[in-house]
mmCIF file of C-alpha atoms in Angstrom:
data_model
loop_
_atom_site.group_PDB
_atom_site.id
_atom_site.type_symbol
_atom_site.label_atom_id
_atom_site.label_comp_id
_atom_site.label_asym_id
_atom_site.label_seq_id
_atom_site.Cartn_x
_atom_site.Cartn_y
_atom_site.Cartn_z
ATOM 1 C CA UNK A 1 13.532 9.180 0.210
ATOM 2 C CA UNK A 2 14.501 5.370 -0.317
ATOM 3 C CA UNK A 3 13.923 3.958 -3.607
ATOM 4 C CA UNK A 4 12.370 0.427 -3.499
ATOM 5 C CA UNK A 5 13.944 -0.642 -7.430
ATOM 6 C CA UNK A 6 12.092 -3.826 -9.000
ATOM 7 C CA UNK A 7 13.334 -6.056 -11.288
ATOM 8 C CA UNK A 8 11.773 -7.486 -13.682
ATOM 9 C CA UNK A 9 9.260 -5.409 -14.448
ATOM 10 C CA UNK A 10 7.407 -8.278 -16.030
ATOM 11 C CA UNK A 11 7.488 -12.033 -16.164
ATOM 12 C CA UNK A 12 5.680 -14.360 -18.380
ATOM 13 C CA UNK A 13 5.684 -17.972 -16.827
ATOM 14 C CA UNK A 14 3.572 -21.029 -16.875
ATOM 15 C CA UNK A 15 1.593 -23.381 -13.928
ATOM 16 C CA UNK A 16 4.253 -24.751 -11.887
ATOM 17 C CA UNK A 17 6.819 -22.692 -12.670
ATOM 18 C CA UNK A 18 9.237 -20.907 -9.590
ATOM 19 C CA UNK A 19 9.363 -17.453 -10.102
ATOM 20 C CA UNK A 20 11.669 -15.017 -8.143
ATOM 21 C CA UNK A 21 11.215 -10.911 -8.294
ATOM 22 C CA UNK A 22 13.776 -8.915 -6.684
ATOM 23 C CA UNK A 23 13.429 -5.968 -4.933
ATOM 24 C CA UNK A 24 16.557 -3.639 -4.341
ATOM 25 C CA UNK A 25 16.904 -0.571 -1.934
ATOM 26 C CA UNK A 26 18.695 2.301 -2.265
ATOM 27 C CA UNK A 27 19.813 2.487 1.389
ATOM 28 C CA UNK A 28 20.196 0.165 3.823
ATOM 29 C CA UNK A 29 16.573 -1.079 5.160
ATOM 30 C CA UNK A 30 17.273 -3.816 7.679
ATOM 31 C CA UNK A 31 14.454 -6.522 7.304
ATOM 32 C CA UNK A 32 11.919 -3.911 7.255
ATOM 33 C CA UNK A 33 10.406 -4.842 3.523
ATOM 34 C CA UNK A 34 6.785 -6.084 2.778
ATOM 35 C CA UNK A 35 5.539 -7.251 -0.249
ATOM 36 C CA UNK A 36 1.957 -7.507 -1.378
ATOM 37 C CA UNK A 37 -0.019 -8.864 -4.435
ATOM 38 C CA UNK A 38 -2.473 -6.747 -5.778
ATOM 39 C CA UNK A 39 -5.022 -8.191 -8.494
ATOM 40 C CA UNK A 40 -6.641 -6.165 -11.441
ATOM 41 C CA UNK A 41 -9.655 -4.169 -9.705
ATOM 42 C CA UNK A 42 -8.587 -4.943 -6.445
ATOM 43 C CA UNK A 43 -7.111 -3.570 -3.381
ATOM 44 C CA UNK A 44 -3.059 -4.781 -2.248
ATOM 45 C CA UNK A 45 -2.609 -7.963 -0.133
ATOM 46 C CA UNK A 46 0.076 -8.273 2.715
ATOM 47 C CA UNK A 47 2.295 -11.297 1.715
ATOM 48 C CA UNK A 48 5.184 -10.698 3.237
ATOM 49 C CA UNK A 49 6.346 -9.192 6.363
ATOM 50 C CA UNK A 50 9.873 -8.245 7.928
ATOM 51 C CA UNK A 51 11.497 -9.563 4.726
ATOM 52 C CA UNK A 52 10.961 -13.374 5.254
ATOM 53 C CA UNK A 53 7.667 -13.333 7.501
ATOM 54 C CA UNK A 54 4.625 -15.537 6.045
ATOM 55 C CA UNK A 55 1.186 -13.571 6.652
ATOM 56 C CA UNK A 56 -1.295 -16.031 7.890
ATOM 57 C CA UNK A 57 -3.426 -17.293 5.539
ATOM 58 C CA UNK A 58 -0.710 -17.519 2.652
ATOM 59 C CA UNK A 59 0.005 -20.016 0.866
ATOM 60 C CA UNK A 60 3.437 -21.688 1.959
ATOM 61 C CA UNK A 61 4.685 -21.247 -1.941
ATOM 62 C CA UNK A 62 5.139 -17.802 -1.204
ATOM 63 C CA UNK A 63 8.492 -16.960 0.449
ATOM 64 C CA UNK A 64 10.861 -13.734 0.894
ATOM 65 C CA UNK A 65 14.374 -13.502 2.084
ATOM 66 C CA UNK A 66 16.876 -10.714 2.333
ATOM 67 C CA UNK A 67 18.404 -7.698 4.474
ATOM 68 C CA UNK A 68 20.085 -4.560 4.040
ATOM 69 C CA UNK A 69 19.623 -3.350 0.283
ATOM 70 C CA UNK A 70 18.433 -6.823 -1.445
ATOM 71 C CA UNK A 71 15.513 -8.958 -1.393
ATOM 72 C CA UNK A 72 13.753 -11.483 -3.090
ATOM 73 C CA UNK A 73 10.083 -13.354 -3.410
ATOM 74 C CA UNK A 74 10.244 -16.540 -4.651
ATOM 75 C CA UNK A 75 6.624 -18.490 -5.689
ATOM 76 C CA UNK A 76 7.915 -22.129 -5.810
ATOM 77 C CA UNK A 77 5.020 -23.347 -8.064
ATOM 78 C CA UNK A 78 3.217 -20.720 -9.939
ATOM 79 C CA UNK A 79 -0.489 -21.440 -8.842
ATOM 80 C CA UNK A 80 -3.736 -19.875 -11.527
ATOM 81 C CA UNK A 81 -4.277 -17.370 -8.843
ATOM 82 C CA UNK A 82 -0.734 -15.850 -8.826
ATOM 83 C CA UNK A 83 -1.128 -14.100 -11.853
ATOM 84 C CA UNK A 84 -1.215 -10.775 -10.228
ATOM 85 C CA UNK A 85 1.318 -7.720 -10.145
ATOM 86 C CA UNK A 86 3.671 -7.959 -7.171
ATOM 87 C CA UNK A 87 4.649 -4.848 -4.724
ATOM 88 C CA UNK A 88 7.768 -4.157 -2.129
ATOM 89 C CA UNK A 89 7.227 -1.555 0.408
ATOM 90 C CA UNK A 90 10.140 -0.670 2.590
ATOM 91 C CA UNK A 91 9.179 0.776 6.584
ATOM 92 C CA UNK A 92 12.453 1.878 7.531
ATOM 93 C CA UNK A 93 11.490 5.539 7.576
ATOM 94 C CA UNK A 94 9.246 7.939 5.943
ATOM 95 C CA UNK A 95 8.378 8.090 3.683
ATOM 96 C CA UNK A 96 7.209 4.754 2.813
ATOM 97 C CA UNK A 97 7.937 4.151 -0.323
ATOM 98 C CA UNK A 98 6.971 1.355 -2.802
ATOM 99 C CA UNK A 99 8.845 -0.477 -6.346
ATOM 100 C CA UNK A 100 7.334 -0.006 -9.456
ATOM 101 C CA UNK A 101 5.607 -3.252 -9.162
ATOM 102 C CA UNK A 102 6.386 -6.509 -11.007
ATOM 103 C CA UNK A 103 3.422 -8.249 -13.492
ATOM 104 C CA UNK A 104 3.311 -11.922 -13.459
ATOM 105 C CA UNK A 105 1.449 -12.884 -16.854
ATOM 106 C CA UNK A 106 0.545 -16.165 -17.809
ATOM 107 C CA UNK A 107 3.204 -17.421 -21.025
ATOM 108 C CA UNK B 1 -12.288 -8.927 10.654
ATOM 109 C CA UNK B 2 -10.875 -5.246 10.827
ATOM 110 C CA UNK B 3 -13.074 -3.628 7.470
ATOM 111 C CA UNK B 4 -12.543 0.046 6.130
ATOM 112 C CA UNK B 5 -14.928 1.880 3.700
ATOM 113 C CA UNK B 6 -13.924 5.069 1.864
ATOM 114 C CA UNK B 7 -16.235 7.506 1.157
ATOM 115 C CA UNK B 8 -16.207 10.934 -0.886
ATOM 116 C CA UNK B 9 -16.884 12.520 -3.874
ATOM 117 C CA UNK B 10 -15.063 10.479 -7.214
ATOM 118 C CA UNK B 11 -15.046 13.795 -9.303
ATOM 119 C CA UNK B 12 -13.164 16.992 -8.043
ATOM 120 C CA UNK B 13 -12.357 20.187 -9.500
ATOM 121 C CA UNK B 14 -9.081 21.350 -10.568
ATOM 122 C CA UNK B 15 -7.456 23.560 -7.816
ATOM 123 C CA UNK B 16 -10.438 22.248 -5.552
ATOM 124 C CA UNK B 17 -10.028 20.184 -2.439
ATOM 125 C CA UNK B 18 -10.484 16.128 -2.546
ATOM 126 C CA UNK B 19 -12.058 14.900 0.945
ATOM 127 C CA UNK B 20 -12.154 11.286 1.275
ATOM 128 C CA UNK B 21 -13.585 9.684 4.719
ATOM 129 C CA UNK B 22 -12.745 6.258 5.486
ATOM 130 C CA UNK B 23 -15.215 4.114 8.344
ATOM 131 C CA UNK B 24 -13.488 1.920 10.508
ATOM 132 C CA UNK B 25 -15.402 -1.415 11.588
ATOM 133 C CA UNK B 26 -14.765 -4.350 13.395
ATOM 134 C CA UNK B 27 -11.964 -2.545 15.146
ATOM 135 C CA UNK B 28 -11.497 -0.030 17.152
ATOM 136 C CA UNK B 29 -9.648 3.295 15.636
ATOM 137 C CA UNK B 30 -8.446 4.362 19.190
ATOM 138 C CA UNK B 31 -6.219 0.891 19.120
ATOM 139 C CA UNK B 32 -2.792 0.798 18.947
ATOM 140 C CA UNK B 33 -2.453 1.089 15.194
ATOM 141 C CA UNK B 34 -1.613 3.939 12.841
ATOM 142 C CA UNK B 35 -4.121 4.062 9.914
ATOM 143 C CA UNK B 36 -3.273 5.240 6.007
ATOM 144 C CA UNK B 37 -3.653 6.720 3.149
ATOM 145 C CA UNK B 38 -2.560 5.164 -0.269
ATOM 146 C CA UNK B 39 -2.937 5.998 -3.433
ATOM 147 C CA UNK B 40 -2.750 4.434 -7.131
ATOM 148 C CA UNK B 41 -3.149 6.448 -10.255
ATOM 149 C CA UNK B 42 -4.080 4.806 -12.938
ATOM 150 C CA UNK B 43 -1.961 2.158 -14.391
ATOM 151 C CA UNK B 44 0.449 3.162 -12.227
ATOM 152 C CA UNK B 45 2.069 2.335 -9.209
ATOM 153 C CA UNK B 46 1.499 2.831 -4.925
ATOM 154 C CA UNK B 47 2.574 5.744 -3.519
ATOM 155 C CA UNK B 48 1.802 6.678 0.743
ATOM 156 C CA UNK B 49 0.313 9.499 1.333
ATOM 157 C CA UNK B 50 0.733 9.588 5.276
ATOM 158 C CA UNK B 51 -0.907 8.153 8.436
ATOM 159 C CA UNK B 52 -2.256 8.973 11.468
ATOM 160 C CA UNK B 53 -2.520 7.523 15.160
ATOM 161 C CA UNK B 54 -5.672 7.902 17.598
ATOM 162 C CA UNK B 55 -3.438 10.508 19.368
ATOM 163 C CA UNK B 56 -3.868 12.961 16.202
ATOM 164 C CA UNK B 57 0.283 12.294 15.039
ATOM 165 C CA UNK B 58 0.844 12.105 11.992
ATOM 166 C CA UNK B 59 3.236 11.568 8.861
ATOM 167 C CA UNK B 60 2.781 12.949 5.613
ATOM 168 C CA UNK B 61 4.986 12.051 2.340
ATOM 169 C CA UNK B 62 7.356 15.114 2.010
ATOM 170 C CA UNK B 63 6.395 15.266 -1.670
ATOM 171 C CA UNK B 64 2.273 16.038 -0.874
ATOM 172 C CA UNK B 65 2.774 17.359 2.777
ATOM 173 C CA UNK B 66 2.124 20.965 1.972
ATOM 174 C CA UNK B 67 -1.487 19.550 0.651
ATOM 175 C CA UNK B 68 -2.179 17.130 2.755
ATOM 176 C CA UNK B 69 -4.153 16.858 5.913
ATOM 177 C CA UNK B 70 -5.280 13.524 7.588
ATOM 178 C CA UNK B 71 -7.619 14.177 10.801
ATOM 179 C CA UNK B 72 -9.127 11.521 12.984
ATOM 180 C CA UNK B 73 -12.839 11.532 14.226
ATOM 181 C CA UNK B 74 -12.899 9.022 17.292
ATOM 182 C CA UNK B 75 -16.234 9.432 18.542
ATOM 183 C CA UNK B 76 -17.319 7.887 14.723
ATOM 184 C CA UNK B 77 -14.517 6.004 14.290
ATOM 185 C CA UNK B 78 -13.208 6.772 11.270
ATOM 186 C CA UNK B 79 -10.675 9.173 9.537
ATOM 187 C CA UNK B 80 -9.981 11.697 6.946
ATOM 188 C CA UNK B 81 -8.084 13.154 4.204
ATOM 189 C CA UNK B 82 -8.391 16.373 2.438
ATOM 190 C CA UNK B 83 -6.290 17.137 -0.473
ATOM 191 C CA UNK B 84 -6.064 21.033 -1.705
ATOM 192 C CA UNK B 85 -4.876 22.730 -5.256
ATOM 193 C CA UNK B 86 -5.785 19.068 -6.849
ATOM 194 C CA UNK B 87 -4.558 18.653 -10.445
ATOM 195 C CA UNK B 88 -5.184 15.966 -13.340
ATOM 196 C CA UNK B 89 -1.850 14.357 -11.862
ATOM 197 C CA UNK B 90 -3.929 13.662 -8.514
ATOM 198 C CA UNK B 91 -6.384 11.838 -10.018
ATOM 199 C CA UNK B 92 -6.295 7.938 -8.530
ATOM 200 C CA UNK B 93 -7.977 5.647 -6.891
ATOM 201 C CA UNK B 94 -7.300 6.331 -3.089
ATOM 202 C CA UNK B 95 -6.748 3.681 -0.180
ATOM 203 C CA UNK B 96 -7.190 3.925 3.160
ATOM 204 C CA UNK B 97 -5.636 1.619 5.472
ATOM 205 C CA UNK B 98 -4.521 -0.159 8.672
ATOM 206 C CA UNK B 99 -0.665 -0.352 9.609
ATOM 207 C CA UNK B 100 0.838 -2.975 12.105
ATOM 208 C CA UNK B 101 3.228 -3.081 14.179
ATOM 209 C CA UNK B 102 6.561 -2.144 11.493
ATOM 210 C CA UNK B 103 4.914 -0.072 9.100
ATOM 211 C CA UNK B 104 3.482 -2.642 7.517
ATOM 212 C CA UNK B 105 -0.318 -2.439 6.058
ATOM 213 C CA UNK B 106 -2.358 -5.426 6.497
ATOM 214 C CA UNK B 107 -5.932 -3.981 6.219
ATOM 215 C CA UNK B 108 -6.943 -2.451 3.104
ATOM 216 C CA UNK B 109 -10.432 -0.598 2.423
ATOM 217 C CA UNK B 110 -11.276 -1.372 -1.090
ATOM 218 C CA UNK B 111 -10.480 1.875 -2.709
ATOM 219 C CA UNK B 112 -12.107 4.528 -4.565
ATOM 220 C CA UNK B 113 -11.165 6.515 -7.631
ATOM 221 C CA UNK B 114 -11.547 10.020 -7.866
ATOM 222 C CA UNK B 115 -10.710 11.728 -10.591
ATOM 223 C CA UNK B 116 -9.496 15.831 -11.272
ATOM 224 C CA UNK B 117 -11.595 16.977 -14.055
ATOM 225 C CA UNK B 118 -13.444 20.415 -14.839
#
């Protein structure tokens, strides 16, 4: 299996702030990586697709870049409704796997 | 608007079988899409259960495959999953789902919990 490794685990950051999480695989995953939001109560929601790929209907302050083994999602200005815990999936092959998921709390 | 509904009993017996059903609406399950199964136990993290396509193919996670079955009912347009032998470490709330094109889910029913108590 391929192990989707997030880092922080955590973040505490204010309004406006940029915040970048980092996702790292243990193989080699191409640009197959998605990540997804996922607020208390509430089911996961596509952000990201193919690495870098907006899904419509998200907010341009979300962004993703990266190949291979490392990625990143960057939120340029921390928005009240970002405070959520953050997911990367990889697709490359089964089985799907996910990271341990990174919280964004308000500091 | 593609929307899924699980369905199923949210208390199960140890060493008894979970069944979940998820309905499909707005969409068509015969379309060219594999649809998932997702679960979160509590507190914790995702983990991907497996999929199926219209066809009846499917992929299970290596880790639950000897449990696992995930069946497809066209005609009412929805799917299943049945897990067997559950245990306290199976108890979470369960997603189904719809994955595009790249193994990528962008449909999510809204989840239910079922929990592995006597």
């Amino acid at each position: 299996d391929i192990q989707m490794t997030q880092s922080p685990s955590s973040v505490s950051a204010s309004v406006g702030d940029r915040v970048t999480i980092t996702c790292r695989a243990s193989q080699g995953i191409s640009s197959w990586l998605a990540w997804y939001q996922q607020k208390p109560g509430k089911a996961p929601k596509l952000l990201i697709y193919a690495a870098s790929s907006l899904q419509s209907g998200v907010p341009s302050r979300f962004s993703g870049s990266g190949s291979g083994t490392d990625f990143t999602l960057t939120i340029s200005s921390l928005q009240p409704e970002d405070f959520a815990t953050y997911y990367c999936q990889q697709a490359n092959s089964f089985p799907r796997t996910f990271g341990g998921g990174t919280k964004v709390e308000i500091k | 608007q593609v929307q899924l509904q699980e369905s199923g009993p949210g208390l199960v017996k140890p060493s008894g079988t979970l069944s979940l059903t998820c309905a499909v609406s707005g969409g068509s399950i015969s379309s060219s899409n594999w649809w998932s199964w997702v679960r979160q136990p509590p507190g914790k993290g995702l983990e991907w259960i497996g999929e199926i396509y219209h066809s009846g193919s499917t992929n299970y996670n290596p880790s639950l495959k000897s449990r696992v079955t995930i069946s497809v009912d066209k005609s009412k347009n929805q799917f299943s999953l049945k897990l067997s032998s559950v245990t306290a470490a199976d108890t979470a709330v369960y997603y189904c789902a719809r994955v595009a094109v790249a193994g990528i889910v962008n449909y999510w029913g809204q989840g239910t919990l079922v929990t592995v108590s006597s």
